[in-house]
Every structure is written in structure tokens, then in C-alpha cells.
Coordinates of C-alpha atoms and ligand atoms in Angstrom, one line a residue:
X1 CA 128.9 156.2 117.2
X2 CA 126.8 152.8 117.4
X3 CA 124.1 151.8 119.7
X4 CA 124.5 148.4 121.6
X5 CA 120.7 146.2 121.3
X6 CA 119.9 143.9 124.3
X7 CA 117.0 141.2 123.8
X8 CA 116.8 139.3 127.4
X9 CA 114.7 136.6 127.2
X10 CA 114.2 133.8 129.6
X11 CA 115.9 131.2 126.7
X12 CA 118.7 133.6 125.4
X13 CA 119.9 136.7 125.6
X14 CA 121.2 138.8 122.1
X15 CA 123.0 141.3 121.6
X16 CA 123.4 143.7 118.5
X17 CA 125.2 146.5 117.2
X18 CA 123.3 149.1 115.5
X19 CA 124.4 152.2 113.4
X20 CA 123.1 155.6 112.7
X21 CA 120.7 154.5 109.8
X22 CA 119.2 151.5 112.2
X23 CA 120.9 148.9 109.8
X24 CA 122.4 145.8 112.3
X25 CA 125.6 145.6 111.8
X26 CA 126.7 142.2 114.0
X27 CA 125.0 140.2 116.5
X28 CA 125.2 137.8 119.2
X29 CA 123.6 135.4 121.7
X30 CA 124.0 133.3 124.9
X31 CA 122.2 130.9 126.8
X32 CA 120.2 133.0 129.6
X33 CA 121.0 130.1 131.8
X34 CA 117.7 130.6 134.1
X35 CA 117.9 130.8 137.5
X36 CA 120.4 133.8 138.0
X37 CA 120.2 136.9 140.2
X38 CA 119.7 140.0 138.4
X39 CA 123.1 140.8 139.3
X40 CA 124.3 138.0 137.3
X41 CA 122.0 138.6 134.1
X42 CA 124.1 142.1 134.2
X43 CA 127.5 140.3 134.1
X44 CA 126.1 138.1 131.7
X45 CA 125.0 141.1 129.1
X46 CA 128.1 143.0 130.2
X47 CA 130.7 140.3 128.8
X48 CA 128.4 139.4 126.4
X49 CA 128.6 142.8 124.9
X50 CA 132.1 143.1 125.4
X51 CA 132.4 140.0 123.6
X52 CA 130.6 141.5 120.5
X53 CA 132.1 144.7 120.3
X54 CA 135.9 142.8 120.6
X55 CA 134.8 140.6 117.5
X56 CA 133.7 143.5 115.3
X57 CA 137.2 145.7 116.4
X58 CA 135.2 148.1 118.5
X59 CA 134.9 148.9 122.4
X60 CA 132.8 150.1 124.7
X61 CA 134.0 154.3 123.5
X62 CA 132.0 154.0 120.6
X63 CA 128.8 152.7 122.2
X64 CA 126.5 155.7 122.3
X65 CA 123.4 154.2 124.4
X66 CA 122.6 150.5 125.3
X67 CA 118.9 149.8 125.2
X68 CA 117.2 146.7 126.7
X69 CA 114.2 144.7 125.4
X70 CA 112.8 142.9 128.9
X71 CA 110.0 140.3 128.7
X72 CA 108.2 142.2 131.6
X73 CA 106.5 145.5 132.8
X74 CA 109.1 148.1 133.0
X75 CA 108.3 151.3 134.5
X76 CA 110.8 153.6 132.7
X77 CA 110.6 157.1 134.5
X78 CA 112.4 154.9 137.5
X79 CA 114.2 152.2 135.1
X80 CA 112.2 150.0 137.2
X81 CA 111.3 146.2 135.8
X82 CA 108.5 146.0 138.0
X83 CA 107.5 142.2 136.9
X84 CA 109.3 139.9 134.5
X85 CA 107.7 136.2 135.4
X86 CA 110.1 134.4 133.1
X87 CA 113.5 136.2 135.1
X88 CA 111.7 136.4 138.7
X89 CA 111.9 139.9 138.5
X90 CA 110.3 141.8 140.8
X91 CA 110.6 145.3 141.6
X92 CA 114.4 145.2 140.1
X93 CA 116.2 148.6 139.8
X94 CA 117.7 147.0 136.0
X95 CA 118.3 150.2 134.2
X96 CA 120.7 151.8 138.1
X97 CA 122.0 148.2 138.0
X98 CA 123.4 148.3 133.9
X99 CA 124.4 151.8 134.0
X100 CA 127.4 150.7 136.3
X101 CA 128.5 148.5 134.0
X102 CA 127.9 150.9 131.3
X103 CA 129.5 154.6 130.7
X104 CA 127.0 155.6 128.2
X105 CA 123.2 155.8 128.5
X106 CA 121.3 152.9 129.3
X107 CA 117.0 152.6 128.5
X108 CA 115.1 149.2 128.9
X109 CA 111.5 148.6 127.5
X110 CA 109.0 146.2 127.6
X111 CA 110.3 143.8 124.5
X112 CA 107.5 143.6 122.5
X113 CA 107.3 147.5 122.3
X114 CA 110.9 147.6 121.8
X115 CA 110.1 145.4 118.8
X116 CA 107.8 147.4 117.5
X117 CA 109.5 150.3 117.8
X118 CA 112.2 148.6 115.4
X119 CA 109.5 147.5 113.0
X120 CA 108.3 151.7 113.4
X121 CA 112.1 153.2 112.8
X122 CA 113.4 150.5 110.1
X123 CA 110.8 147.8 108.6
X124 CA 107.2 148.1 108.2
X125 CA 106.5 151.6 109.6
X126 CA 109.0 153.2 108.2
X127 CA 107.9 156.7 107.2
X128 CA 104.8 156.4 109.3
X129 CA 103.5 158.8 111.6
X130 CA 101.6 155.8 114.2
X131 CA 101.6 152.5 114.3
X132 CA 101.0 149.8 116.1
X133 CA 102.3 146.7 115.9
X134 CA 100.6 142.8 117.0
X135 CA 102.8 140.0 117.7
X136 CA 101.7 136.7 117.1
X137 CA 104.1 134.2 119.0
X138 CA 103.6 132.1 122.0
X139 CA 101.6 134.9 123.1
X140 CA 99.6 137.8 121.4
X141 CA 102.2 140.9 122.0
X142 CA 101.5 144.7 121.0
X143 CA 103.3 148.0 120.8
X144 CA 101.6 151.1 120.2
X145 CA 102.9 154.1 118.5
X146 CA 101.9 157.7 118.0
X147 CA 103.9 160.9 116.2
X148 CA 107.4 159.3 117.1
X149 CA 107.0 157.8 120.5
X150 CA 105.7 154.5 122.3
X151 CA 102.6 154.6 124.0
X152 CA 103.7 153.6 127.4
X153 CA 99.9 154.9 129.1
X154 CA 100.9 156.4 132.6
X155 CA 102.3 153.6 134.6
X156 CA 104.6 152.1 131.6
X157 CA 101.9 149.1 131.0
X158 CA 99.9 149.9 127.8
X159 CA 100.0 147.9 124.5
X160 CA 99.1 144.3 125.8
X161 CA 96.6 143.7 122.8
X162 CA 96.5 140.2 123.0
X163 CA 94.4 140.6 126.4
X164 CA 91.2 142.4 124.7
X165 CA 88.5 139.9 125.2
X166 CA 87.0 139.3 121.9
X167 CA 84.4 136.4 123.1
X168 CA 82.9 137.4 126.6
X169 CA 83.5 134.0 128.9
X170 CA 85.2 132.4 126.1
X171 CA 88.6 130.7 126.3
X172 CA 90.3 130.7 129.7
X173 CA 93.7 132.8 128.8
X174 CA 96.9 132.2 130.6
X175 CA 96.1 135.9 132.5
X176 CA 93.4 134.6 134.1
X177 CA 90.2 135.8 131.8
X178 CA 88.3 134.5 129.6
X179 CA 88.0 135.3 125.9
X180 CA 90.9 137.0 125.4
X181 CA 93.0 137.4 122.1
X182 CA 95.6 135.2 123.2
X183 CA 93.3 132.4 123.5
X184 CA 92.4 132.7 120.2
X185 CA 94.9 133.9 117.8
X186 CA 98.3 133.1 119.4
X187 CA 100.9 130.1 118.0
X188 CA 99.8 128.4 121.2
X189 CA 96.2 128.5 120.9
X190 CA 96.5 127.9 116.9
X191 CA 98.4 124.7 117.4
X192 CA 96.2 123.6 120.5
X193 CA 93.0 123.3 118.4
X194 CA 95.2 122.2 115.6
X195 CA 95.5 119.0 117.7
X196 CA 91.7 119.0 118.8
X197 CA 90.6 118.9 115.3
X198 CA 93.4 116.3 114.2
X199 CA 92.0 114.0 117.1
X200 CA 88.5 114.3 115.8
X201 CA 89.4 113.3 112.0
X202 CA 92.4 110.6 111.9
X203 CA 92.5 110.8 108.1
X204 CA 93.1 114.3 107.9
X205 CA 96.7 115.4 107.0
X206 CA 97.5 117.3 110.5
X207 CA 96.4 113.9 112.2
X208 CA 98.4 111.8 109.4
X209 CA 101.6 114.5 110.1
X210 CA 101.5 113.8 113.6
X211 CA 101.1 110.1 113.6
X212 CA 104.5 110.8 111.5
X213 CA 106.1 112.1 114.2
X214 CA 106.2 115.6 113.1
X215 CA 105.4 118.1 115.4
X216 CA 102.2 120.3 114.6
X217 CA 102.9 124.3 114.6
X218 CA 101.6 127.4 113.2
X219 CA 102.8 127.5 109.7
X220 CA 102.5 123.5 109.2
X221 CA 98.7 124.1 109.7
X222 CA 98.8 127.2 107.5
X223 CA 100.3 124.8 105.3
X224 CA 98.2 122.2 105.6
X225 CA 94.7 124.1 104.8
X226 CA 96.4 125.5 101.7
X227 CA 96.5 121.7 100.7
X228 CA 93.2 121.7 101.2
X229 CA 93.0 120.0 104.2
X230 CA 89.0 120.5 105.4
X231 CA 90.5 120.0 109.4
X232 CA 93.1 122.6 108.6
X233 CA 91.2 124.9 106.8
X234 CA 88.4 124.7 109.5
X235 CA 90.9 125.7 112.2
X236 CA 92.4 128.4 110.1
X237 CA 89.5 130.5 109.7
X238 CA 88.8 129.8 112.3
X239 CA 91.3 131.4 113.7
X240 CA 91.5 134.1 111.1
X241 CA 88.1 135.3 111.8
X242 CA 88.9 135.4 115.8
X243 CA 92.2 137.8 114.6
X244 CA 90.0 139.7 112.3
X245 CA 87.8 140.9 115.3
X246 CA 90.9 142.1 117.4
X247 CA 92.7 143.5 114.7
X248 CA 89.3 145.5 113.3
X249 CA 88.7 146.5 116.8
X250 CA 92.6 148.0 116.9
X251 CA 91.7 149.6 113.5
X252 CA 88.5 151.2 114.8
X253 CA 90.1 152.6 118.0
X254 CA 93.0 154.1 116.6
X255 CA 93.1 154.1 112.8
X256 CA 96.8 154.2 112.5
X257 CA 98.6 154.5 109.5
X258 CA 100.1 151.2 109.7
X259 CA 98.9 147.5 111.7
X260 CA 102.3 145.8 111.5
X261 CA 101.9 141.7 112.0
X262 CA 104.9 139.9 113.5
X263 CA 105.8 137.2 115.7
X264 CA 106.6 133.5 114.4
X265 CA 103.2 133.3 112.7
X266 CA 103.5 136.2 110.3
X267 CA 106.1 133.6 108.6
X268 CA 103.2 132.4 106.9
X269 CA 102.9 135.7 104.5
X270 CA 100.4 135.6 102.0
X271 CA 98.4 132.5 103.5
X272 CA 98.0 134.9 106.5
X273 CA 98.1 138.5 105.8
X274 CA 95.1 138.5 102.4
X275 CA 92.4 136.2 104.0
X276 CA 93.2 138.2 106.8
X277 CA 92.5 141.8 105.3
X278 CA 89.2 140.3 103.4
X279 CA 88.2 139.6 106.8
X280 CA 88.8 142.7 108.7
X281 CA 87.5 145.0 105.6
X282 CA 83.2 144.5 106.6
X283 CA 84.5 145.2 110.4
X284 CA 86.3 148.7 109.7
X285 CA 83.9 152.2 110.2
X286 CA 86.5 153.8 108.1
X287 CA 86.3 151.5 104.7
X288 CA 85.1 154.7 102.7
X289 CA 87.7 157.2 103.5
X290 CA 90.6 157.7 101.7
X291 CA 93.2 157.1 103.8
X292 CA 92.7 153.5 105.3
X293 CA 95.1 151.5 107.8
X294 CA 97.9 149.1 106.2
X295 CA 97.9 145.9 107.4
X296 CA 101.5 145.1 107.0
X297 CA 103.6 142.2 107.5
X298 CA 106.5 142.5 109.9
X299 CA 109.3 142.7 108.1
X300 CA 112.5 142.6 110.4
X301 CA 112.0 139.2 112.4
X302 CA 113.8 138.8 115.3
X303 CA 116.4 141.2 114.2
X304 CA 112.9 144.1 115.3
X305 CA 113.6 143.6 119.4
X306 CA 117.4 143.9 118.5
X307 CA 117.0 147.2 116.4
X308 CA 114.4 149.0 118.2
X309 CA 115.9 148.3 121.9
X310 CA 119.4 149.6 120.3
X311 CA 117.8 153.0 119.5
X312 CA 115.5 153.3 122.6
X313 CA 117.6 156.5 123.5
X314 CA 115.9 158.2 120.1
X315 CA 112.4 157.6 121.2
X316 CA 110.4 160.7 120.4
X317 CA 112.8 161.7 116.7
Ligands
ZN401 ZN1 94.4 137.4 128.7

């Protein structure tokens, strides 16, 4: 048997078929096409599906469970996508609506735990009893995990990490508050004061790569401060410092066995993730004992939402 992986986003939607050691075996995407009834996001991941499994000389028999990853609250005792602002979702009965176009099982989560959970099951928490995962993309994502099973809090809205306020009336976030995480430490808010800094000094090289024409993002600054570029490095630790705080925090709270780092901006490895553990180590109560959290790159990518929403049927192992 294989399990089928949905990630619906509001650009694409992807599709992959997972076997019984987690490994991906084949994948696919499609435009999402926004606007489209719910009704015809289903059709869309139904053909889509069907499409895959044709390809790879399989059909819909050997699908044991088809898992969705939903940018959105789900609530998953009803299968209920409560809100998903990118699909105007609102109060959509997904998971009754897919299981009619499915025989097998179908489960939806919230994507960024369904990423996580991949990360748990197949990349960096393998092994691992808890974990918790922070995604640094547009956004600042979480996922929590304790002895085998998301955290999911009673109402199926836990793990948004990136909305801890870390500087009280600080940044104005894009959930209304100030100071959040996601002001500070997302691609967006790293590439925003990126700018800021290469307005203020024309002769630096994020200023002189812009006036070329290249767009500035998340790794090109990374990039940029390793050349020793002082408006680079300034914003970088900057923004490390800002991440250190939420991350130590996270550390503090829960001590897991693993902090796993994804999203787009854990591309920048190294240049990230060892200024970044310098940082958090004066922050952590625990920095005697002899167990201490991993801070851990992601190390799955975009294949993590594909994986973990494939095998959200085998949540609590
Ligand atoms: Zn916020």
C-alpha cells in the first residue's frame, strides 16, 4: 500500500506518493488557479491524483489514506477547515467533501504541522521522541510534537510560533499585533529591512545588487554579510538575535529533543544555523544538563508538507 500527499496552497497544489518507509516515491503539481469553489479544488486534487498514480502504473486500489496539508485552521475531530484566507475558506466541510472522491481514508492538517510532522517521521526528528519544528518562509510557521503525535491544543489551533511577541509594541505583524516573531525573523521581514538598510548606505553591496537589477531575498543577504558587507552583517544579526529570543524561548518552554529550522531561509545552512546556536546558548535555563535541545536544520524541503500530509493517517505510531 502507498499513501497519496496533498500540499494545497494558494499558488499550486502537489501531490506525492509515499511508501511504507516514508521515502517519496513520485510527485506532482498544478497551478491552484485561485478563485475556485471548494468543490472545484476537490476535482482539481482528484484528477490531479489520478493523474499521478496513472504515471507511476498505479490506481486509486493501492492508495491506503490520502492526507491533506491546508494553509489554514483545520479543526480535525469534524474535518472542518475552519479559515484558510489564501482559498476563502470558511467553515468548509474539506475532509466529508474529499472522502467522496476518495474510497480510502482521508485526514487534512494545518500545512505547516503537516510539515513538520514529515520533518518528525523522516528528516530531522527522526528517532526523536518531541519536536518541534519553526518555519521560516514568508511567514514564521510552527508544528509542535510530543511522544508521536501533533500538538493540535483543544480547538486544532496550536503551533503558530511565529505570533509570540518577542518586542512588546514592536513591529506591527500582518495579524494585527505588535512585536511578534514574524515581524522579525520571517523572509519577509529579513528582506524588508534588507532594503531599509540598502537605502541608507548606497555603496554597500545589497544597495549596489539592487541598483543591478537583482532582487534582494533571504539568502542573498546571508550572502552578502558573509562578504562582509557591514549593511548586511548589521541586518543579519540583527535578525539572528530577534530569532535567538523566540527560539530560546521555545527551548525554555518545552525542551524538546529536537528544534528543527525549515522554511526557504534555512537554505542558508551554516551561515544560519552556528551564529544562531552561539546566540541562543546564554538564553537556555537548561545549558548545564546533559541532555540539551538540537537545533537542527530541516532537512526534507518542500518534499516535508508532501511526506508528512501522506502519512497523517499514522499520527500517534
Ligand atoms: Zn503576529
Amino acid at each position: 500500500m502507498i499513501d497519496l500527499g496533498i500540499d494545497l496552497g494558494g499558488t499550486n497544489i502537489a501531490a506525492g506518493l509515499v511508501d511504507s518507509s516514508f521515502r517519496l516515491m513520485a510527485k506532482a503539481s498544478v497551478p491552484t488557479g485561485l478563485p475556485k469553489t471548494p468543490e472545484e479544488i476537490g476535482d482539481a486534487i482528484r484528477n490531479l491524483a489520478a493523474g499521478l498514480l496513472e504515471e507511476n502504473g498505479l490506481d486509486f486500489s493501492q492508495v491506503g489514506s490520502v492526507g491533506i496539508g491546508i494553509p489554514g485552521t483545520v479543526n480535525k475531530a469534524e474535518g472542518m477547515v475552519e479559515y484558510a484566507n489564501n482559498l476563502e475558506f470558511n467553515n468548509v466541510p474539506f475532509v466529508k467533501m474529499m472522502s467522496r472522491r476518495f474510497s480510502c481514508p482521508v485526514f487534512a492538517e494545518n500545512d505547516a504541522k503537516a510539515a513538520a510532522w514529515g520533518e518528525y517521521l523522516a528528516g530531522a526528528g527522526k528517532g526523536c521522541k518531541s519536536m518541534v519544528a519553526v518555519t521560516l518562509g514568508t511567514g514564521v510557521g510552527g508544528g509542535i510534537i510530543f511522544d508521536g503525535k501533533i500538538w493540535d491544543g483543544c480547538n486544532g489551533a496550536a503551533g503558530e510560533l511565529g505570533h509570540m511577541v518577542i518586542e512588546q509594541g514592536g513591529r506591527l505583524c500582518t495579524c494585527g499585533r505588535r512585536g511578534c516573531l514574524e515581524a522579525y525573523a520571517s523572509a519577509a521581514a529579513l528582506v524588508k529591512r534588507g532594503q531599509e538598510e540598502a537605502g541608507k548606505h548606497p555603496d554597500s553591496l545589497l544597495a549596489l545588487w539592487e541598483a543591478q537589477g537583482s532582487r534582494l531575498d533571504g539568502q542573498r543577504i546571508f550572502k552578502a554579510a558573509q562578504q562582509k558587507d557591514e549593511a548586511a552583517h548589521k541586518v543579519i544579526e540583527e535578525f539572528l538575535w530577534y530569532l535567538a529570543e523566540g527560539i530560546a524561548n521555545i527551548v525554555n518552554i518545552f525542551q524538546p529533543e529536537v528544534i528543527c529550522i525549515g522554511g526557504g531561509l534555512s537554505g542558508a545552512g551554516d551561515r544560519l544555523l552556528i551564529p544562531l546556536k552561539e546566540k541562543i546558548e546564554p538564553f537556555v535555563h537548561s545549558r548545564n544538563a546533559k541532555i540539551n535541545t538540537r537545533i537542527r536544520l530541516a532537512e526534507l524541503g518542500n518534499d516535508a508538507g508532501l511526506i508528512g500530509a501522506a502519512v497523517l493517517g499514522k499520527d500517534s505510531l
